[in-house]
XYZ file of C-alpha atoms in Angstrom:
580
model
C -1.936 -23.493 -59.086
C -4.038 -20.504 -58.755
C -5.009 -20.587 -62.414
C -6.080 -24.516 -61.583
C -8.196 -23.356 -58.857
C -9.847 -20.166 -60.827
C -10.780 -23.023 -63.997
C -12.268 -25.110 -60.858
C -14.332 -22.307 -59.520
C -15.700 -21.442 -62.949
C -16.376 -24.628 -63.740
C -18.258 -24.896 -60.644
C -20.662 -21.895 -61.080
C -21.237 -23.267 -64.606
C -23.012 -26.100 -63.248
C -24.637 -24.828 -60.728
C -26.228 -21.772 -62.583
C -27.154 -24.176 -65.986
C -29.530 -26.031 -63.135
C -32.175 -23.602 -63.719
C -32.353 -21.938 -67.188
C -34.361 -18.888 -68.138
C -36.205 -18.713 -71.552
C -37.590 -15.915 -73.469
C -35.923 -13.212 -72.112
C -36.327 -9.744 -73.820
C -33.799 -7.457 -73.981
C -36.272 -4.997 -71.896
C -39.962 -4.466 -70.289
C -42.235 -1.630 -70.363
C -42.144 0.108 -67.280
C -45.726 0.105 -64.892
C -46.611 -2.808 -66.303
C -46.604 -7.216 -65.037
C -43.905 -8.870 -65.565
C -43.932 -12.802 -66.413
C -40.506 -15.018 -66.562
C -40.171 -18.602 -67.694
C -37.975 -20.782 -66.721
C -36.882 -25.054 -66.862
C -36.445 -27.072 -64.565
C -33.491 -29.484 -65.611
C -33.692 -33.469 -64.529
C -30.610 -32.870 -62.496
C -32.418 -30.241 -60.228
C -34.884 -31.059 -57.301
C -37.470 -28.036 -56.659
C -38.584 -26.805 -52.904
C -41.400 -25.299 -52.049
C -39.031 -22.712 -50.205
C -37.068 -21.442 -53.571
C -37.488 -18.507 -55.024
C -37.110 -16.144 -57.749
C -35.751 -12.291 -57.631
C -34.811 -9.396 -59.585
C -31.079 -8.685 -59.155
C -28.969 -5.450 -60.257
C -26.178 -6.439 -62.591
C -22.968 -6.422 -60.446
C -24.919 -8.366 -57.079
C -22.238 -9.693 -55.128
C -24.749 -11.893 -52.592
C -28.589 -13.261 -52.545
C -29.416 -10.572 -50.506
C -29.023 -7.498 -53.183
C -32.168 -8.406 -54.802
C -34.597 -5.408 -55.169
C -37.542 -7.745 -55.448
C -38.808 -11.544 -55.317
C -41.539 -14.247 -55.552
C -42.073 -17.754 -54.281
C -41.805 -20.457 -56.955
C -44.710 -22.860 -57.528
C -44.999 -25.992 -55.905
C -44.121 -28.721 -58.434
C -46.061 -31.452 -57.545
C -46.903 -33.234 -60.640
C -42.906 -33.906 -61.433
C -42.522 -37.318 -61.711
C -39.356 -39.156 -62.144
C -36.411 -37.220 -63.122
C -37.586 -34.427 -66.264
C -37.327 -31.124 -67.648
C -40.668 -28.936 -66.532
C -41.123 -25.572 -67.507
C -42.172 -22.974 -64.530
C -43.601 -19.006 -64.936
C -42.669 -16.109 -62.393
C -44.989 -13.406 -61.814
C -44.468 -9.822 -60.879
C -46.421 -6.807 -59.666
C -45.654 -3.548 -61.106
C -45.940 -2.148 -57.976
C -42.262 -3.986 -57.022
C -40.506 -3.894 -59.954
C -37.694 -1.253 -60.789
C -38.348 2.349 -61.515
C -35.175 3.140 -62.842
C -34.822 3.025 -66.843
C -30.594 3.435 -66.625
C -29.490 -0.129 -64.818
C -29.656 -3.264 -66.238
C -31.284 -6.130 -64.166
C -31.526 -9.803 -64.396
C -33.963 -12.508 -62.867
C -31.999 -15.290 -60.572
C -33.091 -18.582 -58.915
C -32.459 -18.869 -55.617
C -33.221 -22.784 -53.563
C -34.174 -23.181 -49.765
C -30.617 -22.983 -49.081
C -29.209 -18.983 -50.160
C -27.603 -20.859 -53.593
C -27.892 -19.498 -56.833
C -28.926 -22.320 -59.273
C -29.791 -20.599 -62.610
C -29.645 -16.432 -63.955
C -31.224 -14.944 -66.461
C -29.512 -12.609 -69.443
C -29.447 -8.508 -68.795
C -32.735 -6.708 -69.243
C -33.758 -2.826 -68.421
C -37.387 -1.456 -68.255
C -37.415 1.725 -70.779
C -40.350 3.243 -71.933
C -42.414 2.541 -75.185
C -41.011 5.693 -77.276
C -37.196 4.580 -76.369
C -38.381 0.989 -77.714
C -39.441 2.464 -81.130
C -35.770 4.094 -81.414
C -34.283 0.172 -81.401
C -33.724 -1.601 -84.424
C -33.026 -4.993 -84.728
C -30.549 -6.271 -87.381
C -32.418 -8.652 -88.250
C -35.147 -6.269 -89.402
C -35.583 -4.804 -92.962
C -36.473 -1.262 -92.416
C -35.389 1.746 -93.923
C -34.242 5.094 -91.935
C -33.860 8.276 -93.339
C -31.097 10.962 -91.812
C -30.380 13.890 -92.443
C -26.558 15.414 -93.101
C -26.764 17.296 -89.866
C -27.912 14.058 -87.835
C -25.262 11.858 -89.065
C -22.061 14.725 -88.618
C -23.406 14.627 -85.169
C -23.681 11.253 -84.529
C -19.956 11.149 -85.730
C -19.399 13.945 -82.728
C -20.910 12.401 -80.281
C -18.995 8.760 -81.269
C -15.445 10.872 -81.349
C -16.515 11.979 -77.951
C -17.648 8.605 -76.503
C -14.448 7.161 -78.178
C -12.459 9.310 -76.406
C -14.666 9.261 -73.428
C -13.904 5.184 -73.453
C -10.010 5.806 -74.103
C -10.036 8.084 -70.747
C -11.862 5.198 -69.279
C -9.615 2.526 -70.654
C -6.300 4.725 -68.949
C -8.795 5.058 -65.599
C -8.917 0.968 -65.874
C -5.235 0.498 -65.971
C -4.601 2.531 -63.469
C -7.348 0.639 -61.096
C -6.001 -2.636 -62.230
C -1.831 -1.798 -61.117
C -3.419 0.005 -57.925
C -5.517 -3.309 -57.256
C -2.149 -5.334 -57.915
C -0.633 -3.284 -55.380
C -2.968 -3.628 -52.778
C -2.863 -7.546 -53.357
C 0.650 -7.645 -52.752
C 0.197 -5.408 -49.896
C -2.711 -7.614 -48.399
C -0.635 -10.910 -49.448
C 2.414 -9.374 -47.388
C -0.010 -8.578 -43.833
C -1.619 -11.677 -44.593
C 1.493 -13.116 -44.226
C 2.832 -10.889 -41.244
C -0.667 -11.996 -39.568
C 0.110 -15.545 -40.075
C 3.435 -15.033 -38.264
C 2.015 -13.042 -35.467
C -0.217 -15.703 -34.975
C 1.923 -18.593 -34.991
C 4.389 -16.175 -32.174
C 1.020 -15.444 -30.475
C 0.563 -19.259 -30.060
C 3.948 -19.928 -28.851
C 3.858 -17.589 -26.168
C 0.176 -18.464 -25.234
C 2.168 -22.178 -24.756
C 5.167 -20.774 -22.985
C 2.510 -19.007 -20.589
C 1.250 -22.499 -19.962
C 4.244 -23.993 -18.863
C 5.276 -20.911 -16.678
C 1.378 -21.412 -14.873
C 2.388 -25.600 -14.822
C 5.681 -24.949 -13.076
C 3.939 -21.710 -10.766
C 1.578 -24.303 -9.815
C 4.441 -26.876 -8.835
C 6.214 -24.226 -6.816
C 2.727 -23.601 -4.765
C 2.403 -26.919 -4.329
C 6.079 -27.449 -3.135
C 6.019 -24.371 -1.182
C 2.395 -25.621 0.772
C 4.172 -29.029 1.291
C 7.719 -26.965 2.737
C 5.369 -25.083 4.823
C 3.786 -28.511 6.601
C 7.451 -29.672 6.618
C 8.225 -26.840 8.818
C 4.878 -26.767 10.746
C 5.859 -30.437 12.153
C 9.291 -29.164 12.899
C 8.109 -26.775 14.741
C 5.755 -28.847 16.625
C 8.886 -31.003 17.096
C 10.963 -27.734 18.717
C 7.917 -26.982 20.775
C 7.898 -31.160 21.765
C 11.192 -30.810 22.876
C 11.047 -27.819 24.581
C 8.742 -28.854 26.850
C 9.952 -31.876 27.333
C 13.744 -29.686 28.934
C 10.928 -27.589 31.164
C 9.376 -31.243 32.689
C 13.288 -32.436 33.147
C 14.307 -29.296 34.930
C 11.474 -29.092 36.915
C 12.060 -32.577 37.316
C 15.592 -31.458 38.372
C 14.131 -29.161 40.473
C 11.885 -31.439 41.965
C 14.733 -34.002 42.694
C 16.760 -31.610 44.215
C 14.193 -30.570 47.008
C 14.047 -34.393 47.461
C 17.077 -35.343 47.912
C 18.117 -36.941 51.261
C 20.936 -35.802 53.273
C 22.494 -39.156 53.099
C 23.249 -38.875 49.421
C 27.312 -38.988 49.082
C 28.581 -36.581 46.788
C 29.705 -39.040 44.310
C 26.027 -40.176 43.559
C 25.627 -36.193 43.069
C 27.978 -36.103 40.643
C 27.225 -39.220 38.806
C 23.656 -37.542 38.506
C 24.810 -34.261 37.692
C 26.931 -35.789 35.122
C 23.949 -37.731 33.683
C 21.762 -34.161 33.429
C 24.512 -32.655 31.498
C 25.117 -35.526 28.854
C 21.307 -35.932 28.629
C 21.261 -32.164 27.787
C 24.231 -32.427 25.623
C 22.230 -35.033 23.350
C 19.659 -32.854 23.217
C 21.106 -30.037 22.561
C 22.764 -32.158 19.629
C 19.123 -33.257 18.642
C 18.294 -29.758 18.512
C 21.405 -28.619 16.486
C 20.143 -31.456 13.663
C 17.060 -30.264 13.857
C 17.946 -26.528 13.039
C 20.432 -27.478 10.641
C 17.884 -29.519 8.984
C 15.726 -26.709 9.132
C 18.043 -24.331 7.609
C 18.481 -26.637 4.465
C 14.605 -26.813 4.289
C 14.334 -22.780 4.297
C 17.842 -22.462 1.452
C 15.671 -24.727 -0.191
C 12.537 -22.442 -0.127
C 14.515 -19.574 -0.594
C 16.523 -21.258 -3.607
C 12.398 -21.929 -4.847
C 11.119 -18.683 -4.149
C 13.948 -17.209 -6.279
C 13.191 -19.393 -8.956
C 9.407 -18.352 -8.761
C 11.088 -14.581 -9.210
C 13.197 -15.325 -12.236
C 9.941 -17.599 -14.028
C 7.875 -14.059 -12.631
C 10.260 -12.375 -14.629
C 10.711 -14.498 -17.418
C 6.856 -14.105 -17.559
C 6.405 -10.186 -17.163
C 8.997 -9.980 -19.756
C 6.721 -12.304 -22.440
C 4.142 -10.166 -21.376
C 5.776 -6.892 -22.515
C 6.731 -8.654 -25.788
C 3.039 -9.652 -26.247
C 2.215 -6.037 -25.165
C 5.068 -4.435 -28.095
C 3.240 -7.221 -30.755
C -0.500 -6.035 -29.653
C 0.756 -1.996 -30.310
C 2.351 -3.297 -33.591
C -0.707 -5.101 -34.447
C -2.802 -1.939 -33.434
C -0.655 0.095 -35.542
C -1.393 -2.632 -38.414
C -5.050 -2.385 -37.963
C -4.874 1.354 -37.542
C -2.740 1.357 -41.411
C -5.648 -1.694 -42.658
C -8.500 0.735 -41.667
C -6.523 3.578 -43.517
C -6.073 1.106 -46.995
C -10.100 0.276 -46.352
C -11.124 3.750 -46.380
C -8.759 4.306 -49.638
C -10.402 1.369 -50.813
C -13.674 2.049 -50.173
C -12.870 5.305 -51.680
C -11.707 3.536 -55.198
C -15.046 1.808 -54.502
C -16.917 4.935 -54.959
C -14.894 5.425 -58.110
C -15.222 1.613 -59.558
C -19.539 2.830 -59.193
C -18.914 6.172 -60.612
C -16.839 4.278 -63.602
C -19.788 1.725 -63.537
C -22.563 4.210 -63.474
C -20.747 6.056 -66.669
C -20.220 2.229 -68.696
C -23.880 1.820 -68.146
C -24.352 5.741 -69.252
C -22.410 4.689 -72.220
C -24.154 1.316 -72.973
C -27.749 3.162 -73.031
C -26.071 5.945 -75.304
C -24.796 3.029 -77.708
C -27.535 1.257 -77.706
C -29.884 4.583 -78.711
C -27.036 5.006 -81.693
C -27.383 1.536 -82.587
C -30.339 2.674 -84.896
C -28.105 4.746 -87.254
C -25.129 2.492 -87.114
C -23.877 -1.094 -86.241
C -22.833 -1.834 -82.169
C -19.306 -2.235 -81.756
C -18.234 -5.871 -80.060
C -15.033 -4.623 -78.840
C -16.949 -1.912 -76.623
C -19.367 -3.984 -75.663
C -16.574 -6.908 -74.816
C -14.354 -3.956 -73.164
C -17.556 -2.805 -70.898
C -18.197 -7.007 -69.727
C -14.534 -7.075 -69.209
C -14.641 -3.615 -66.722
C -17.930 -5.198 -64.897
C -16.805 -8.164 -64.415
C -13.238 -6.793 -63.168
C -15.451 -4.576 -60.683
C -17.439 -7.388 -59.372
C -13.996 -9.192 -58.898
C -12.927 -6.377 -57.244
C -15.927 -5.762 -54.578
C -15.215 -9.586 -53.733
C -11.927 -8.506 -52.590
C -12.779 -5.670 -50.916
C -15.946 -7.769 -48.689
C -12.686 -10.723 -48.167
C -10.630 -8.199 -47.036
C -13.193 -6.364 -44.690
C -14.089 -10.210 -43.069
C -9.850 -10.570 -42.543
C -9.700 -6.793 -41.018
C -12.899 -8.009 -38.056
C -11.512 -11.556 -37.493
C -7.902 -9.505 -36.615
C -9.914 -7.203 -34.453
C -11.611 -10.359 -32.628
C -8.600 -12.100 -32.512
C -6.342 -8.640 -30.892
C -9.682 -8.662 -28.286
C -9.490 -11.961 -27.425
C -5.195 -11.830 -26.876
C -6.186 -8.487 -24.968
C -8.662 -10.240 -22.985
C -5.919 -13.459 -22.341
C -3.262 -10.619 -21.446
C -5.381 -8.859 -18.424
C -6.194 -12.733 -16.945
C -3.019 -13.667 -17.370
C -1.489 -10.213 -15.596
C -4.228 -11.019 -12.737
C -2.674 -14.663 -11.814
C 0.623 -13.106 -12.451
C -0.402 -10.441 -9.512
C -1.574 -13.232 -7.405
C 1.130 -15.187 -7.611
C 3.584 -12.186 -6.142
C 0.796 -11.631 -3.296
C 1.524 -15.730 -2.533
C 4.853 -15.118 -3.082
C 5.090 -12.482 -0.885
C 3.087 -14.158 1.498
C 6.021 -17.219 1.880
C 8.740 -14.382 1.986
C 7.218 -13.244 4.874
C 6.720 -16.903 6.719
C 10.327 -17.493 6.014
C 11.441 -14.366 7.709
C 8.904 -15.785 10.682
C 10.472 -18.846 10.843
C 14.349 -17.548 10.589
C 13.296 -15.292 13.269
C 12.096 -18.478 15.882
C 15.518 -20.592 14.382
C 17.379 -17.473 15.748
C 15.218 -17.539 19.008
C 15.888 -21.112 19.745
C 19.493 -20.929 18.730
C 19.770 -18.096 22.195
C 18.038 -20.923 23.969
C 20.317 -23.397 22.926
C 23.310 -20.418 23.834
C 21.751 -20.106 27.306
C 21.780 -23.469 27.696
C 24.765 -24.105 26.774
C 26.120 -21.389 29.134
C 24.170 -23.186 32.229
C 26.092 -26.292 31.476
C 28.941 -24.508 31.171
C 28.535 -23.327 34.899
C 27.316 -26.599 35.650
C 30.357 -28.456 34.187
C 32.580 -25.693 35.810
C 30.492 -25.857 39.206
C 31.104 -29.901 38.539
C 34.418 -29.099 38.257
C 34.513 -27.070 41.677
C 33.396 -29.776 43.680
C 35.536 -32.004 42.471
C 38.627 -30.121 43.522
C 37.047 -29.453 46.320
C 36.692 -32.805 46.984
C 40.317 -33.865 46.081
C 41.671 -31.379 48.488
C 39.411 -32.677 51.735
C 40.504 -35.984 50.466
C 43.997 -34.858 51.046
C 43.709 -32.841 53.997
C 41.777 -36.143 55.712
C 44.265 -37.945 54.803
C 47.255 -35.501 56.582
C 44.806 -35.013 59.426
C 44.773 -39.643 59.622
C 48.413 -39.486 59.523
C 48.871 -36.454 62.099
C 46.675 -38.435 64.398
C 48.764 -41.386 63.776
C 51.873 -39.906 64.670
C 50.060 -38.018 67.957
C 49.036 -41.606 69.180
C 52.187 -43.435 68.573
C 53.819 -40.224 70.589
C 51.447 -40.477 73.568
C 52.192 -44.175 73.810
C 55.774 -43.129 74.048
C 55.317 -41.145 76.311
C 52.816 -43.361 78.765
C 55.438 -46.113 78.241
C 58.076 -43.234 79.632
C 56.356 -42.404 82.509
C 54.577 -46.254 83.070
C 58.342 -47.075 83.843
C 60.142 -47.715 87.263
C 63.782 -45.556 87.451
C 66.981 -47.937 86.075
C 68.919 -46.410 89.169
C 67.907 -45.299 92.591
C 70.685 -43.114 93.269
C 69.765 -40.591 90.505
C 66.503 -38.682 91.234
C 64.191 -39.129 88.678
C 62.414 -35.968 89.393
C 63.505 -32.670 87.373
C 63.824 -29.272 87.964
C 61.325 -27.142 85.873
C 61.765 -24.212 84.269
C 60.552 -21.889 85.110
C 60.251 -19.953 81.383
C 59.062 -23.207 80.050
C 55.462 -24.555 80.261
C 55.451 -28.591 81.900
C 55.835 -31.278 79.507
C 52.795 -33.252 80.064
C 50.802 -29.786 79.199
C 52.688 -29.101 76.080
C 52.210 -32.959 74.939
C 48.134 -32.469 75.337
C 47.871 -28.980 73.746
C 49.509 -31.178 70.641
C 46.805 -33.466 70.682
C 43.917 -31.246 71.095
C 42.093 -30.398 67.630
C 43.148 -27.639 65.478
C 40.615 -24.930 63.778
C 38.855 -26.602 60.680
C 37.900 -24.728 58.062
C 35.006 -22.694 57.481
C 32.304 -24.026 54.202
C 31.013 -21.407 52.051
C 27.387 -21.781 50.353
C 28.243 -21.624 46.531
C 24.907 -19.538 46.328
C 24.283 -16.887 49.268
C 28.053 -16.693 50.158
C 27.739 -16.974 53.795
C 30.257 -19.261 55.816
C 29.523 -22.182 57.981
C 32.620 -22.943 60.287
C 32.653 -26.447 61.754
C 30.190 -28.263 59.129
C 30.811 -30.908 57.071
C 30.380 -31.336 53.489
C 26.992 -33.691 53.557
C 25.259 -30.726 55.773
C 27.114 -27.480 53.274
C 24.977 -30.086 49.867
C 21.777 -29.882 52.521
C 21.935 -25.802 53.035
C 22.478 -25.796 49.063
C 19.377 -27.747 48.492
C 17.328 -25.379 50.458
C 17.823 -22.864 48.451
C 15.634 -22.159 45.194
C 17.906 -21.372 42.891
C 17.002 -20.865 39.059
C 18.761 -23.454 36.253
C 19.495 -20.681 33.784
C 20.575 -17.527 34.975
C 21.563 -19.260 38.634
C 19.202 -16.777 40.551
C 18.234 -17.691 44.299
C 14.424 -16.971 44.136
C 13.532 -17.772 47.524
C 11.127 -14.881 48.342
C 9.252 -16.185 45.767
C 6.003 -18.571 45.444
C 6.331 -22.030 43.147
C 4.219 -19.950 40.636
C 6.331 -17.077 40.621
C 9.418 -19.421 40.510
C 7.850 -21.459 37.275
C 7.164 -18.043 35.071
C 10.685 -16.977 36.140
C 12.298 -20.268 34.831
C 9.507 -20.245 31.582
C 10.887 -16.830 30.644
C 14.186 -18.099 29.561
């Protein structure tokens, strides 16, 4: 396939540089002296006024080597497509000054291509011309013995000269092989980097897609918890307004309230604040799933941080292995550049050679094999400076593309830093809000230790009430039986005597009191019992239970911590409560 491509390149040039052909061309020019070229213009080829033609060094490599150049003439009486025949004109002033290299005249259009070159040429002076012979001319030289076992020396020496030069060319050409293979093999290696380069520049993609999602689910968690807490705060207030509410009520109440509407109400308080104390458990637990979930994000977000810092270290191990590769590449370009310098040396030498052959050529025939040999060796060095320039533009697009990765690295490490500071940042707010879930949860404790007392209090009164119940009822039946006994005992002494004879009258006794004062002592009242105030302690003998609920009421007594604050103003009394 390569071989296909090569025939297609040459193939190609061919047409491109038979567009323009050069005619006349001597072998050389005079030095100091005007040059004039002719060339045709084929039918195929369209002229421009911006073409041009220049004097290029054999071995040129671009359009830019030339050493000098004129501006074609304007064809304007071409009509239709045919051949026309052009002249180039050139100072002496411009023209080479060396009589060593060989040069060549090239057209060049409007747009940098070559489209026609010239054969080889030098500028040698008019006594070197003399010395050249052409083989087509019948002259006759005369040597002497000496000249020609000289010229024999100095073609042994040249001969062996060319064999040194022939080894010197095998060794460039394996050494070029080598550094083919070599540049095929980091061509290859720079393929592959490339193609890992581009999957982690798409893995870094996703891990910025899904660091995005996590921002956006943790800003919409965040509002979540915002209205929750505006919920708590709701609901909070809402318990101050019914216990002050409770408070209010209580400095309200009538003393005709029975104790059973009391309790009914008291019993109503404490389910209401069960339900809401039930409403706030939901809402905490609800809360707490909401923050596992944030936390169960955020440690996602770590292990994708992670995932990411440890791409980035691979991408940082591949940039110091590609460093190292362009550190080795600029190492093969300076021994490159170095069998450069050699390749010009070797080229300065063939063209050495050529001039020497062609000054011999007077006293004996050229030789086609060295003159094939030295195209061969020029040719191989222009092939080889090709190279070289492809393999210098390879080395600066790896440098631009190992700035531009370095470049993607320090933006990427930048968001990467940002997103700790945000994650950070939510760390922190969860801690906050864990913090007021733990605040409200020893609200909700407090609370529930006030209706505790209040239940227990509840429960008080109720026994309480069960044993006045009781002792009312003994008291009703006592009375009972003290009435039915002092109608006995009217009935007794209501009552005329059965018999006359028998006195009714009695002796007392003296160590016993009289009867009727032992019967009323019985019926007199016995001591009641004292009432105790549930909150200052102090007793109230001879009170009954509606008046004990009245003292109570008169006290101000606080719903959480059960504190009588009566010394203090409703302002004082308010903070006091607000502080639970």
């Amino acid at each position: 396939m390569e071989s296909n491509t090569a025939t297609e390149v040459a193939d190609h040039l061919a047409r491109t540089f038979s567009q323009v052909v050069f005619i006349d061309i001597p072998q050389s020019y005079p030095p100091s002296t005007h040059v004039t070229c002719s060339y045709t213009l084929t039918a195929a080829f369209q002229p421009n006024p911006r073409d041009w033609v220049g004097i290029f060094k054999v071995g040129w490599t671009t359009t830019k080597d030339y050493h000098t150049f004129v501006w074609v003439e304007p064809c304007i009486d071409v009509v239709g497509e045919q051949t026309v025949t052009r002249q180039a004109f050139f100072k002496d002033y411009y023209l080479p000054k060396d009589e060593i290299e060989f040069y060549q005249f090239c057209y060049v259009d409007s747009t940098g291509q070559v489209r026609g070159a010239s054969t080889p040429f030098c500028f040698r002076s008019p006594a070197e011309q003399s010395l050249e012979i052409s083989p087509d001319d019948d002259l006759l030289v005369i040597t002497t013995q000496d000249q020609v076992e000289q010229s024999l020396r100095e073609k042994a020496e040249m001969q062996k000269e060319l064999d040194q030069i022939r080894a010197e060319n095998e060794t460039l050409k394996s050494a070029l092989l080598r550094e083919q293979q070599q540049a095929a093999g980091l061509k290859g290696q720079n393929e592959q980097k490339e193609k890992e380069n581009a999957e982690l520049a798409t893995e870094l993609d996703q891990t910025k897609q899904q660091i995005k999602n996590l921002r956006s689910s943790l800003q919409q968690q965040l509002k979540e918890n915002d209205s929750l807490k505006e919920e708590m705060v709701i609901q909070m207030t809402k318990q101050m307004e019914i216990q002050q509410d409770s408070v209010t009520e209580r400095r309200e109440r009538s003393s005709s309230r029975t104790s059973e509407e009391k309790y009914d109400r008291a019993v109503q308080k404490i389910n209401q604040l069960k339900d809401e104390r039930e409403k706030l458990k939901e809402a905490i637990e609800a809360q707490s799933e909401e923050i596992s979930k944030l936390n169960a994000k955020v440690r996602e977000g770590e292990r994708e941080l992670f995932k990411a810092k440890d791409g980035i270290q691979l991408i940082e191990v591949d940039l110091q292995s590609s460093r190292k590769e362009k550190e080795r590449l600029a190492a093969e370009l300076q021994r490159l550049q170095s069998l450069t310098y050699n390749v010009d040396k070797m080229q300065r030498e063939n063209q050495d050679l050529q001039r020497r052959l062609s000054v011999q050529e007077t006293q004996q025939s050229p030789s086609d094999d060295l003159k094939f040999q030295c195209q061969t060796l020029t040719r191989q060095l222009q092939e080889t400076q090709a190279k070289l320039a492809a393999e210098k533009e390879e080395t600066r697009n790896a440098k631009r593309r190992n700035e531009y990765l370095e470049a993607e690295m320090q933006q990427i490490r930048d968001q990467l830093e940002s997103v700790c500071k945000a994650l950070d940042g939510e760390k922190r707010k969860s801690s906050k809000f864990e913090l007021q879930i733990l605040e409200v949860n020893e609200v909700l404790a407090d609370k529930n230790i006030a209706i505790d007392e209040r239940e227990s209090t509840i429960n008080r009164k109720d026994n309480q009430l069960t044993l006045l119940t009781q002792e009312k009822e003994e008291l009703a039946r006592e009375n009972q039986t003290l009435k039915e006994t002092i109608q006995d005992l009217r009935r007794l002494y209501t009552e005329p005597p059965t018999t006359p004879a028998e006195p009714l009258y009695l002796q007392p006794d003296d160590d016993a009191p009289p009867a009727s004062t032992h019967v009323y002592e019985t019926i007199g009242p016995e001591d009641e019992e004292s009432l105790v105030c549930r909150h200052c302690r102090e007793s109230f003998p001879g009170i009954t239970q509606d008046e004990l609920d009245q003292h109570e009421q008169c006290h101000r007594v606080c719903p959480f911590c059960t504190m009588i604050c009566d010394d203090m103003d409703q302002a004082t009394f308010e903070d006091h409560v607000y502080s639970h």
